[in-house]
Amino acid sequence: FPPSLQVFPSQDPLDRADFNAVEYINALFPTEQSLANIDEVVNKIRLKIRRLDDNIRTVVRGQTNVGQDGRQALEEAQKAIQQLFGKIKDIKDKAEKSEQMVKEITRDIKQLDHAKRHLTTSITTLNHLHMLAGGVDSLEAMTRRRQYGEVANLLQGVVNVLEHFNKYMGIPQIRQLSERVKAAQNELGQQILADFEEAFPSQGTKRTGGPSNVLRDACLVANVLDPRIKQEIIKKFIKQHLSEYLVLFQENQDVAWLDKIDRRYAWIKRQLVDYEEKYGRMFPPEWCMTERIAVEFCHVTRAELSKIMRTRAKEIEVKLLLFAIQRTTNFEGLLAKRFSGCTLTDGTVKRPEVPPPSTNPFLEDETGAETDEIVIEKSDMDKPKKPKVPDNPFHGIVSKCFEPHLYVYIESQDKNLGELIDRFVADFKAQGPPKPNVDEGGAVLPSCADLFVYYKKCMVQCSQLSTGEPMIALTTIFQKYLREYAWKILSGNLPKTTSSSGGLTITSLLKEKEGSEVAKFTLEELCLICSILSTAEYCLATTQQLEEKLKEKVDASLMERINLTGEMDTFSIVISNSIQLLVQDLDAACDPALTAMSKMQWQNVEHVGDQSPYVTSVILHIKQNVPIIRDNLASTRKYFTQFCIKFANSFIPKFINHLFKCKPISMVGAEQLLLDTHSLKMVLLDLPSIGSQVVRKAPASYTKIVVKGMTRAEMILKVVMAPHEPPVVFVDNYIKLLADCSTDTFQKILDMKGLKRSEQSSMLDLFRLRLPAPPPGGDGAGSLSLSAPTPEQESSRIRKLEKLIKKRL
């Protein structure tokens, strides 16, 4: 069968795709004897063929009727769809008729609803109109009789009812009633003001009237009237109540000056008590009359104090100013406890300020307690921070007048800090540098803590006085004396370097014993340098905290003007100078030894022995200085690491330069120098922990510098030890070991080998020819190969020398 033909599953061999007629016949007649049944088999096959023909004929005839049946079914479906569409149309028509019927039924109901709503509104409006007309008549009658108690409730009701007639103001009668209500309100306002004027006359010194039920009810009426009536009553009453204050504390009176400022606050306290006793029940509580009197007193006091301080500005002293500010802020705090500050929004715009937090402003590790109450103790700093204290709405309501005169306080702090710095300088000269002590060496100078404690006191005190421009002025003062402290106390007391050398000769150096030479700086001077370095590091960190705290205290708009970066840079310079002094001292102490190394007759060395005397001298100086410096810089470990790195960067190039001066060098002399170089390399690698009981791994950055520099020195000596014949091998060996393309360095190597000028000339020409092409963008000179293996061209003497070094190690 073709592949596309699908056959029903069957077990008949004739239906198989791979049918083979020969095999099928052989299966039917496996032997000759079976041929006897051939007729029977043929009949069976013929019968099977006839059945298949019948089946095919039946199927073909059945298919001829399928098309006719399909067409008939399609026609029946179309008829059914047409009937369905007809039924849907009938349903839609019936729905529209039903909707129309519902609308006709409900049309009359809607008319009844509208009529009911209009009738209800008319009845309500008529009732309101009746109430309004009656209320207006009663209001006018009660106003004439001053029945304020009944008027207060009635007036509120009339006003509320009148609001319902706002849309009917076009009706003349309604408009007339509205005008009568307004006229009654105006009459009430004028009448109440006249009653208060009569009870509390603004002219004269005696209060002829007093509290009464009529005035109390009048205040209730004023609540309903135009707010201007209420404000006028309050204004006149407070003005009359404070008239005595303006007379008693006139500018020309003795009690008006700052030294008697307490009397002002004592007077208002008595007046408030007197008001509560006499008039407390006359005014409604929501008027907050007590607070309003106090607030108006504060405004008047601030204006009066500002005026008198401008007039007598030359008489203001720091103590007097601080006394007045202290008493004023205490009074403002008392007001905050007594009143809520709800009346402050009526007039003056206030800028509340945050009270200083109960934590140390910037000296987080400060342990000393000061006698001044503003200084925070250590126990307070260890406590968790409390929730933020609510703002004092009265802060600055009076004390703001002192802010223009705070320059007196700033000038005083400038003077005090100048005297403090001078005292620090005098104390240092009198007491001398700190005594060297293993336990306390390198400690921060006590004057540093004293300075920042005083800074903290000034900052907290000034933030209580003002967080505006005075804080910026104080910051400028802080910057000035931070720089003075850095230069006068720290830089000014650093030991001065001298140009005199150790006075050593080559002979004395070679013959000296251990401990016979001392470093240029004494033990006390080394401790002083370390102490100044630690102090500068402390000042640097604390100045950064000071800047952060100043930004927290000052107004947000002025925060950008606070910048102590310049002062922090100054302390960084002091630290750098201190480290440089320590490096120069140790470096200078090693100079005579290196000079002696370059002056030795290396061509006359006959055998390789122990390390040379100059190496012993260098190691002696390192062991003398480094443990002292390390112990004194224990608290600032990173700066000790900087010292080690700077010393290595200074000593190793100097050692290599002196190495070039050792010329000529014999083979044995080069072996001795290589041994000395290896000894120095081991000492330098152990430099950070030399002489320490606790062995600590040297920093990787330092180790890298030492290995790189001293390996270069070893490679120089290996090149010197290599034979210069044949020249090509020598030049290639030099390039491979040193990877230095500088002809100057190659010239120095040739000088160390003691070659003649003629030989050097040919060597230099060959060197220039053998130089590899420099990589693009790279600088071939000065590059270094640290992992270069020993080339095959090296002589056996170099291998023997390496074995000797390993044996000694």
PDB file of N, CA and C in Angstrom, residues 30-75:
ATOM      1  N   PRO A  30       3.022 -25.646   2.407  1.00  0.00           N
ATOM      2  CA  PRO A  30       4.392 -25.858   2.865  1.00  0.00           C
ATOM      3  C   PRO A  30       5.027 -27.136   2.293  1.00  0.00           C
ATOM      4  N   THR A  31       4.235 -28.171   1.922  1.00  0.00           N
ATOM      5  CA  THR A  31       4.793 -29.434   1.413  1.00  0.00           C
ATOM      6  C   THR A  31       4.060 -29.817   0.116  1.00  0.00           C
ATOM      7  N   GLU A  32       4.657 -30.794  -0.544  1.00  0.00           N
ATOM      8  CA  GLU A  32       4.064 -31.270  -1.803  1.00  0.00           C
ATOM      9  C   GLU A  32       2.722 -31.925  -1.546  1.00  0.00           C
ATOM     10  N   GLN A  33       2.576 -32.566  -0.390  1.00  0.00           N
ATOM     11  CA  GLN A  33       1.332 -33.261  -0.090  1.00  0.00           C
ATOM     12  C   GLN A  33       0.186 -32.264   0.070  1.00  0.00           C
ATOM     13  N   SER A  34       0.521 -31.072   0.515  1.00  0.00           N
ATOM     14  CA  SER A  34      -0.544 -30.105   0.725  1.00  0.00           C
ATOM     15  C   SER A  34      -1.140 -29.577  -0.561  1.00  0.00           C
ATOM     16  N   LEU A  35      -0.508 -29.830  -1.717  1.00  0.00           N
ATOM     17  CA  LEU A  35      -1.036 -29.380  -3.001  1.00  0.00           C
ATOM     18  C   LEU A  35      -2.316 -30.125  -3.356  1.00  0.00           C
ATOM     19  N   ALA A  36      -2.557 -31.169  -2.655  1.00  0.00           N
ATOM     20  CA  ALA A  36      -3.773 -31.921  -2.926  1.00  0.00           C
ATOM     21  C   ALA A  36      -5.009 -31.101  -2.572  1.00  0.00           C
ATOM     22  N   ASN A  37      -4.905 -30.149  -1.705  1.00  0.00           N
ATOM     23  CA  ASN A  37      -6.030 -29.303  -1.275  1.00  0.00           C
ATOM     24  C   ASN A  37      -6.091 -27.999  -2.052  1.00  0.00           C
ATOM     25  N   ILE A  38      -5.443 -27.856  -3.171  1.00  0.00           N
ATOM     26  CA  ILE A  38      -5.347 -26.587  -3.886  1.00  0.00           C
ATOM     27  C   ILE A  38      -6.717 -26.083  -4.337  1.00  0.00           C
ATOM     28  N   ASP A  39      -7.602 -27.006  -4.727  1.00  0.00           N
ATOM     29  CA  ASP A  39      -8.924 -26.567  -5.178  1.00  0.00           C
ATOM     30  C   ASP A  39      -9.714 -25.937  -4.032  1.00  0.00           C
ATOM     31  N   GLU A  40      -9.602 -26.556  -2.882  1.00  0.00           N
ATOM     32  CA  GLU A  40     -10.327 -26.016  -1.706  1.00  0.00           C
ATOM     33  C   GLU A  40      -9.825 -24.623  -1.346  1.00  0.00           C
ATOM     34  N   VAL A  41      -8.516 -24.434  -1.438  1.00  0.00           N
ATOM     35  CA  VAL A  41      -7.933 -23.128  -1.085  1.00  0.00           C
ATOM     36  C   VAL A  41      -8.351 -22.071  -2.096  1.00  0.00           C
ATOM     37  N   VAL A  42      -8.385 -22.432  -3.368  1.00  0.00           N
ATOM     38  CA  VAL A  42      -8.772 -21.472  -4.403  1.00  0.00           C
ATOM     39  C   VAL A  42     -10.212 -21.056  -4.219  1.00  0.00           C
ATOM     40  N   ASN A  43     -11.085 -22.027  -3.870  1.00  0.00           N
ATOM     41  CA  ASN A  43     -12.501 -21.688  -3.646  1.00  0.00           C
ATOM     42  C   ASN A  43     -12.651 -20.696  -2.472  1.00  0.00           C
ATOM     43  N   LYS A  44     -11.887 -20.925  -1.415  1.00  0.00           N
ATOM     44  CA  LYS A  44     -11.958 -20.022  -0.263  1.00  0.00           C
ATOM     45  C   LYS A  44     -11.529 -18.581  -0.643  1.00  0.00           C
ATOM     46  N   ILE A  45     -10.508 -18.491  -1.475  1.00  0.00           N
ATOM     47  CA  ILE A  45     -10.016 -17.161  -1.876  1.00  0.00           C
ATOM     48  C   ILE A  45     -11.054 -16.461  -2.751  1.00  0.00           C
ATOM     49  N   ARG A  46     -11.698 -17.240  -3.684  1.00  0.00           N
ATOM     50  CA  ARG A  46     -12.714 -16.668  -4.543  1.00  0.00           C
ATOM     51  C   ARG A  46     -13.896 -16.177  -3.706  1.00  0.00           C
ATOM     52  N   LEU A  47     -14.273 -16.967  -2.687  1.00  0.00           N
ATOM     53  CA  LEU A  47     -15.357 -16.552  -1.798  1.00  0.00           C
ATOM     54  C   LEU A  47     -15.007 -15.233  -1.083  1.00  0.00           C
ATOM     55  N   LYS A  48     -13.795 -15.149  -0.665  1.00  0.00           N
ATOM     56  CA  LYS A  48     -13.333 -13.925   0.043  1.00  0.00           C
ATOM     57  C   LYS A  48     -13.357 -12.715  -0.885  1.00  0.00           C
ATOM     58  N   ILE A  49     -13.008 -12.933  -2.152  1.00  0.00           N
ATOM     59  CA  ILE A  49     -13.016 -11.834  -3.127  1.00  0.00           C
ATOM     60  C   ILE A  49     -14.426 -11.351  -3.359  1.00  0.00           C
ATOM     61  N   ARG A  50     -15.412 -12.343  -3.468  1.00  0.00           N
ATOM     62  CA  ARG A  50     -16.794 -11.938  -3.702  1.00  0.00           C
ATOM     63  C   ARG A  50     -17.320 -11.108  -2.521  1.00  0.00           C
ATOM     64  N   ARG A  51     -16.970 -11.512  -1.289  1.00  0.00           N
ATOM     65  CA  ARG A  51     -17.420 -10.753  -0.110  1.00  0.00           C
ATOM     66  C   ARG A  51     -16.855  -9.310  -0.129  1.00  0.00           C
ATOM     67  N   LEU A  52     -15.585  -9.166  -0.466  1.00  0.00           N
ATOM     68  CA  LEU A  52     -14.964  -7.838  -0.529  1.00  0.00           C
ATOM     69  C   LEU A  52     -15.649  -6.985  -1.589  1.00  0.00           C
ATOM     70  N   ASP A  53     -15.988  -7.595  -2.743  1.00  0.00           N
ATOM     71  CA  ASP A  53     -16.678  -6.835  -3.782  1.00  0.00           C
ATOM     72  C   ASP A  53     -18.039  -6.360  -3.297  1.00  0.00           C
ATOM     73  N   ASP A  54     -18.751  -7.249  -2.558  1.00  0.00           N
ATOM     74  CA  ASP A  54     -20.060  -6.848  -2.027  1.00  0.00           C
ATOM     75  C   ASP A  54     -19.916  -5.663  -1.051  1.00  0.00           C
ATOM     76  N   ASN A  55     -18.921  -5.756  -0.199  1.00  0.00           N
ATOM     77  CA  ASN A  55     -18.712  -4.660   0.794  1.00  0.00           C
ATOM     78  C   ASN A  55     -18.392  -3.342   0.098  1.00  0.00           C
ATOM     79  N   ILE A  56     -17.550  -3.405  -0.920  1.00  0.00           N
ATOM     80  CA  ILE A  56     -17.165  -2.176  -1.639  1.00  0.00           C
ATOM     81  C   ILE A  56     -18.380  -1.597  -2.343  1.00  0.00           C
ATOM     82  N   ARG A  57     -19.194  -2.479  -2.932  1.00  0.00           N
ATOM     83  CA  ARG A  57     -20.374  -2.008  -3.647  1.00  0.00           C
ATOM     84  C   ARG A  57     -21.346  -1.315  -2.690  1.00  0.00           C
ATOM     85  N   THR A  58     -21.504  -1.877  -1.502  1.00  0.00           N
ATOM     86  CA  THR A  58     -22.431  -1.304  -0.513  1.00  0.00           C
ATOM     87  C   THR A  58     -21.959   0.092  -0.063  1.00  0.00           C
ATOM     88  N   VAL A  59     -20.669   0.173   0.173  1.00  0.00           N
ATOM     89  CA  VAL A  59     -20.106   1.465   0.633  1.00  0.00           C
ATOM     90  C   VAL A  59     -20.253   2.530  -0.435  1.00  0.00           C
ATOM     91  N   VAL A  60     -19.997   2.176  -1.686  1.00  0.00           N
ATOM     92  CA  VAL A  60     -20.084   3.155  -2.777  1.00  0.00           C
ATOM     93  C   VAL A  60     -21.505   3.652  -2.911  1.00  0.00           C
ATOM     94  N   ARG A  61     -22.485   2.719  -2.868  1.00  0.00           N
ATOM     95  CA  ARG A  61     -23.874   3.121  -2.991  1.00  0.00           C
ATOM     96  C   ARG A  61     -24.306   4.020  -1.801  1.00  0.00           C
ATOM     97  N   GLY A  62     -23.760   3.687  -0.625  1.00  0.00           N
ATOM     98  CA  GLY A  62     -24.104   4.534   0.550  1.00  0.00           C
ATOM     99  C   GLY A  62     -23.601   5.968   0.406  1.00  0.00           C
ATOM    100  N   GLN A  63     -22.456   6.133  -0.221  1.00  0.00           N
ATOM    101  CA  GLN A  63     -21.883   7.462  -0.363  1.00  0.00           C
ATOM    102  C   GLN A  63     -22.662   8.317  -1.369  1.00  0.00           C
ATOM    103  N   THR A  64     -23.350   7.711  -2.273  1.00  0.00           N
ATOM    104  CA  THR A  64     -24.119   8.494  -3.244  1.00  0.00           C
ATOM    105  C   THR A  64     -25.288   9.198  -2.598  1.00  0.00           C
ATOM    106  N   ASN A  65     -25.794   8.710  -1.448  1.00  0.00           N
ATOM    107  CA  ASN A  65     -26.927   9.334  -0.755  1.00  0.00           C
ATOM    108  C   ASN A  65     -26.499  10.380   0.287  1.00  0.00           C
ATOM    109  N   VAL A  66     -25.211  10.473   0.613  1.00  0.00           N
ATOM    110  CA  VAL A  66     -24.736  11.394   1.673  1.00  0.00           C
ATOM    111  C   VAL A  66     -24.945  12.843   1.262  1.00  0.00           C
ATOM    112  N   GLY A  67     -24.610  13.247   0.089  1.00  0.00           N
ATOM    113  CA  GLY A  67     -24.749  14.638  -0.351  1.00  0.00           C
ATOM    114  C   GLY A  67     -26.191  15.099  -0.296  1.00  0.00           C
ATOM    115  N   GLN A  68     -27.119  14.202  -0.731  1.00  0.00           N
ATOM    116  CA  GLN A  68     -28.540  14.572  -0.701  1.00  0.00           C
ATOM    117  C   GLN A  68     -29.019  14.755   0.737  1.00  0.00           C
ATOM    118  N   ASP A  69     -28.622  13.880   1.646  1.00  0.00           N
ATOM    119  CA  ASP A  69     -28.998  14.008   3.065  1.00  0.00           C
ATOM    120  C   ASP A  69     -28.437  15.292   3.670  1.00  0.00           C
ATOM    121  N   GLY A  70     -27.194  15.703   3.327  1.00  0.00           N
ATOM    122  CA  GLY A  70     -26.574  16.922   3.870  1.00  0.00           C
ATOM    123  C   GLY A  70     -27.343  18.160   3.464  1.00  0.00           C
ATOM    124  N   ARG A  71     -27.709  18.214   2.183  1.00  0.00           N
ATOM    125  CA  ARG A  71     -28.473  19.376   1.725  1.00  0.00           C
ATOM    126  C   ARG A  71     -29.809  19.488   2.441  1.00  0.00           C
ATOM    127  N   GLN A  72     -30.429  18.367   2.654  1.00  0.00           N
ATOM    128  CA  GLN A  72     -31.722  18.372   3.342  1.00  0.00           C
ATOM    129  C   GLN A  72     -31.571  18.861   4.787  1.00  0.00           C
ATOM    130  N   ALA A  73     -30.492  18.438   5.490  1.00  0.00           N
ATOM    131  CA  ALA A  73     -30.261  18.872   6.879  1.00  0.00           C
ATOM    132  C   ALA A  73     -29.972  20.373   6.953  1.00  0.00           C
ATOM    133  N   LEU A  74     -29.240  20.900   5.961  1.00  0.00           N
ATOM    134  CA  LEU A  74     -28.923  22.331   5.941  1.00  0.00           C
ATOM    135  C   LEU A  74     -30.186  23.169   5.780  1.00  0.00           C
ATOM    136  N   GLU A  75     -31.097  22.716   4.915  1.00  0.00           N
ATOM    137  CA  GLU A  75     -32.343  23.457   4.706  1.00  0.00           C
ATOM    138  C   GLU A  75     -33.194  23.469   5.974  1.00  0.00           C
TER     139      GLU A  75
END
